[in-house]
PDB file of C-alpha atoms in Angstrom:
ATOM      1  CA  UNK A   1     -74.423  -8.889  54.110  1.00  0.00           C
ATOM      2  CA  UNK A   2     -72.318  -5.886  54.438  1.00  0.00           C
ATOM      3  CA  UNK A   3     -72.335  -3.014  51.748  1.00  0.00           C
ATOM      4  CA  UNK A   4     -69.289  -0.717  51.931  1.00  0.00           C
ATOM      5  CA  UNK A   5     -68.794   2.855  50.342  1.00  0.00           C
ATOM      6  CA  UNK A   6     -65.334   4.613  50.461  1.00  0.00           C
ATOM      7  CA  UNK A   7     -64.843   8.345  50.308  1.00  0.00           C
ATOM      8  CA  UNK A   8     -62.189  11.016  50.915  1.00  0.00           C
ATOM      9  CA  UNK A   9     -59.632  10.110  48.479  1.00  0.00           C
ATOM     10  CA  UNK A  10     -58.208  12.920  46.454  1.00  0.00           C
ATOM     11  CA  UNK A  11     -54.859  14.632  45.381  1.00  0.00           C
ATOM     12  CA  UNK A  12     -52.513  15.565  47.871  1.00  0.00           C
ATOM     13  CA  UNK A  13     -48.876  16.793  47.909  1.00  0.00           C
ATOM     14  CA  UNK A  14     -46.199  14.662  49.582  1.00  0.00           C
ATOM     15  CA  UNK A  15     -46.063  15.316  53.257  1.00  0.00           C
ATOM     16  CA  UNK A  16     -49.738  16.046  53.465  1.00  0.00           C
ATOM     17  CA  UNK A  17     -52.648  14.154  55.173  1.00  0.00           C
ATOM     18  CA  UNK A  18     -56.081  12.716  53.986  1.00  0.00           C
ATOM     19  CA  UNK A  19     -58.576  10.965  55.838  1.00  0.00           C
ATOM     20  CA  UNK A  20     -60.579   8.248  54.170  1.00  0.00           C
ATOM     21  CA  UNK A  21     -64.141   7.038  55.198  1.00  0.00           C
ATOM     22  CA  UNK A  22     -65.765   3.724  54.733  1.00  0.00           C
ATOM     23  CA  UNK A  23     -69.698   3.694  55.331  1.00  0.00           C
ATOM     24  CA  UNK A  24     -71.169   0.318  55.898  1.00  0.00           C
ATOM     25  CA  UNK A  25     -74.352  -0.984  55.885  1.00  0.00           C
ATOM     26  CA  UNK A  26     -75.670  -4.451  57.159  1.00  0.00           C
ATOM     27  CA  UNK A  27     -76.394  -6.008  60.335  1.00  0.00           C
ATOM     28  CA  UNK A  28     -73.050  -7.810  60.691  1.00  0.00           C
ATOM     29  CA  UNK A  29     -70.807  -4.652  60.524  1.00  0.00           C
ATOM     30  CA  UNK A  30     -70.221  -4.552  64.348  1.00  0.00           C
ATOM     31  CA  UNK A  31     -69.169  -8.204  64.341  1.00  0.00           C
ATOM     32  CA  UNK A  32     -66.579  -7.913  61.517  1.00  0.00           C
ATOM     33  CA  UNK A  33     -63.179  -7.042  61.389  1.00  0.00           C
ATOM     34  CA  UNK A  34     -62.519  -4.147  58.900  1.00  0.00           C
ATOM     35  CA  UNK A  35     -59.514  -3.619  56.841  1.00  0.00           C
ATOM     36  CA  UNK A  36     -58.062  -1.331  54.214  1.00  0.00           C
ATOM     37  CA  UNK A  37     -56.064  -2.455  51.323  1.00  0.00           C
ATOM     38  CA  UNK A  38     -54.654  -0.599  48.290  1.00  0.00           C
ATOM     39  CA  UNK A  39     -53.679  -1.191  44.672  1.00  0.00           C
ATOM     40  CA  UNK A  40     -51.211   0.753  42.900  1.00  0.00           C
ATOM     41  CA  UNK A  41     -51.119   0.905  38.938  1.00  0.00           C
ATOM     42  CA  UNK A  42     -49.531  -2.071  37.668  1.00  0.00           C
ATOM     43  CA  UNK A  43     -49.301  -3.796  41.034  1.00  0.00           C
ATOM     44  CA  UNK A  44     -51.342  -6.317  43.018  1.00  0.00           C
ATOM     45  CA  UNK A  45     -53.627  -5.338  45.986  1.00  0.00           C
ATOM     46  CA  UNK A  46     -51.842  -5.091  49.204  1.00  0.00           C
ATOM     47  CA  UNK A  47     -52.751  -5.013  52.695  1.00  0.00           C
ATOM     48  CA  UNK A  48     -52.626  -1.769  54.440  1.00  0.00           C
ATOM     49  CA  UNK A  49     -54.400  -2.161  57.904  1.00  0.00           C
ATOM     50  CA  UNK A  50     -57.104  -3.714  59.748  1.00  0.00           C
ATOM     51  CA  UNK A  51     -59.025  -3.346  63.162  1.00  0.00           C
ATOM     52  CA  UNK A  52     -60.859  -5.811  65.160  1.00  0.00           C
ATOM     53  CA  UNK A  53     -64.553  -5.589  65.644  1.00  0.00           C
ATOM     54  CA  UNK A  54     -64.367  -4.262  69.071  1.00  0.00           C
ATOM     55  CA  UNK A  55     -61.449  -1.774  68.102  1.00  0.00           C
ATOM     56  CA  UNK A  56     -59.188  -3.203  70.590  1.00  0.00           C
ATOM     57  CA  UNK A  57     -56.429  -4.430  68.219  1.00  0.00           C
ATOM     58  CA  UNK A  58     -55.075  -3.034  64.904  1.00  0.00           C
ATOM     59  CA  UNK A  59     -52.414  -4.459  62.591  1.00  0.00           C
ATOM     60  CA  UNK A  60     -50.631  -2.394  60.003  1.00  0.00           C
ATOM     61  CA  UNK A  61     -48.138  -3.055  57.035  1.00  0.00           C
ATOM     62  CA  UNK A  62     -44.740  -1.857  57.649  1.00  0.00           C
ATOM     63  CA  UNK A  63     -44.823   0.556  54.966  1.00  0.00           C
ATOM     64  CA  UNK A  64     -47.606   2.801  56.659  1.00  0.00           C
ATOM     65  CA  UNK A  65     -46.759   2.111  60.318  1.00  0.00           C
ATOM     66  CA  UNK A  66     -46.350   5.089  62.255  1.00  0.00           C
ATOM     67  CA  UNK A  67     -47.968   7.247  59.635  1.00  0.00           C
ATOM     68  CA  UNK A  68     -51.507   5.741  59.135  1.00  0.00           C
ATOM     69  CA  UNK A  69     -54.152   5.253  61.716  1.00  0.00           C
ATOM     70  CA  UNK A  70     -57.394   3.048  61.382  1.00  0.00           C
ATOM     71  CA  UNK A  71     -60.232   3.607  63.748  1.00  0.00           C
ATOM     72  CA  UNK A  72     -63.840   2.566  63.718  1.00  0.00           C
ATOM     73  CA  UNK A  73     -67.208   3.837  65.228  1.00  0.00           C
ATOM     74  CA  UNK A  74     -69.678   0.770  65.548  1.00  0.00           C
ATOM     75  CA  UNK A  75     -72.643   3.264  66.531  1.00  0.00           C
ATOM     76  CA  UNK A  76     -72.169   4.982  63.240  1.00  0.00           C
ATOM     77  CA  UNK A  77     -71.157   1.978  60.982  1.00  0.00           C
ATOM     78  CA  UNK A  78     -68.116   3.872  60.059  1.00  0.00           C
ATOM     79  CA  UNK A  79     -64.363   3.074  59.527  1.00  0.00           C
ATOM     80  CA  UNK A  80     -61.727   5.682  59.047  1.00  0.00           C
ATOM     81  CA  UNK A  81     -58.179   5.703  57.749  1.00  0.00           C
ATOM     82  CA  UNK A  82     -56.133   8.778  58.828  1.00  0.00           C
ATOM     83  CA  UNK A  83     -53.127   9.087  56.447  1.00  0.00           C
ATOM     84  CA  UNK A  84     -50.473  11.424  57.354  1.00  0.00           C
ATOM     85  CA  UNK A  85     -46.944  12.098  56.008  1.00  0.00           C
ATOM     86  CA  UNK A  86     -48.056  10.843  52.600  1.00  0.00           C
ATOM     87  CA  UNK A  87     -45.596   9.774  50.184  1.00  0.00           C
ATOM     88  CA  UNK A  88     -45.914   9.472  46.157  1.00  0.00           C
ATOM     89  CA  UNK A  89     -45.728   5.659  46.741  1.00  0.00           C
ATOM     90  CA  UNK A  90     -48.898   5.754  48.718  1.00  0.00           C
ATOM     91  CA  UNK A  91     -50.768   6.499  45.423  1.00  0.00           C
ATOM     92  CA  UNK A  92     -53.178   3.827  44.941  1.00  0.00           C
ATOM     93  CA  UNK A  93     -57.016   2.948  44.767  1.00  0.00           C
ATOM     94  CA  UNK A  94     -57.890   2.242  48.523  1.00  0.00           C
ATOM     95  CA  UNK A  95     -60.442  -0.255  49.246  1.00  0.00           C
ATOM     96  CA  UNK A  96     -62.320  -0.900  52.602  1.00  0.00           C
ATOM     97  CA  UNK A  97     -63.171  -4.553  53.242  1.00  0.00           C
ATOM     98  CA  UNK A  98     -65.073  -6.494  55.977  1.00  0.00           C
ATOM     99  CA  UNK A  99     -64.266  -9.923  57.023  1.00  0.00           C
ATOM    100  CA  UNK A 100     -62.105 -11.725  59.526  1.00  0.00           C
ATOM    101  CA  UNK A 101     -59.129  -9.942  61.332  1.00  0.00           C
ATOM    102  CA  UNK A 102     -55.714 -10.221  59.635  1.00  0.00           C
ATOM    103  CA  UNK A 103     -53.761  -9.221  56.546  1.00  0.00           C
ATOM    104  CA  UNK A 104     -54.958 -11.942  54.069  1.00  0.00           C
ATOM    105  CA  UNK A 105     -57.121 -10.910  51.465  1.00  0.00           C
ATOM    106  CA  UNK A 106     -59.273 -13.796  51.145  1.00  0.00           C
ATOM    107  CA  UNK A 107     -60.360 -13.521  54.744  1.00  0.00           C
ATOM    108  CA  UNK A 108     -62.536 -10.575  53.670  1.00  0.00           C
ATOM    109  CA  UNK A 109     -65.718 -11.241  52.290  1.00  0.00           C
ATOM    110  CA  UNK A 110     -67.041  -7.836  51.358  1.00  0.00           C
ATOM    111  CA  UNK A 111     -65.417  -5.002  49.472  1.00  0.00           C
ATOM    112  CA  UNK A 112     -66.174  -1.462  48.666  1.00  0.00           C
ATOM    113  CA  UNK A 113     -65.608  -0.059  45.052  1.00  0.00           C
ATOM    114  CA  UNK A 114     -62.516   2.026  46.060  1.00  0.00           C
ATOM    115  CA  UNK A 115     -61.354   5.427  46.210  1.00  0.00           C
ATOM    116  CA  UNK A 116     -58.380   7.034  44.402  1.00  0.00           C
ATOM    117  CA  UNK A 117     -55.609   8.586  46.381  1.00  0.00           C
ATOM    118  CA  UNK A 118     -52.879  10.464  44.334  1.00  0.00           C
ATOM    119  CA  UNK A 119     -49.869  11.892  46.031  1.00  0.00           C
ATOM    120  CA  UNK A 120     -47.650  14.233  43.967  1.00  0.00           C
ATOM    121  CA  UNK A 121     -44.044  14.828  44.639  1.00  0.00           C
TER     122      UNK A 121
END
């Protein structure tokens, strides 16, 4: 079992930056791939990025490539999402998830409660 708690969301102006954190508890954290997904108002939840359990491989949605960076610290049971050059269309609730490496939501077994990111124009 893995429990996930996101933090770091907030209100930021377009062009600004935010860093989201995801604190994980549970023995299986270091063996799980970790992903970030987001859900904008009125839209379905979508894949943002994921990182392999070793941290050796990452995958990004085209919409965030070059602006967002995922990282993890297995010693601290933490996953981070550095978001730069934020745009209003990045406004969403961001979720941390643990599971199998990839962009498919059903591959992730554990989810956090989400943290709100709002980007003003």
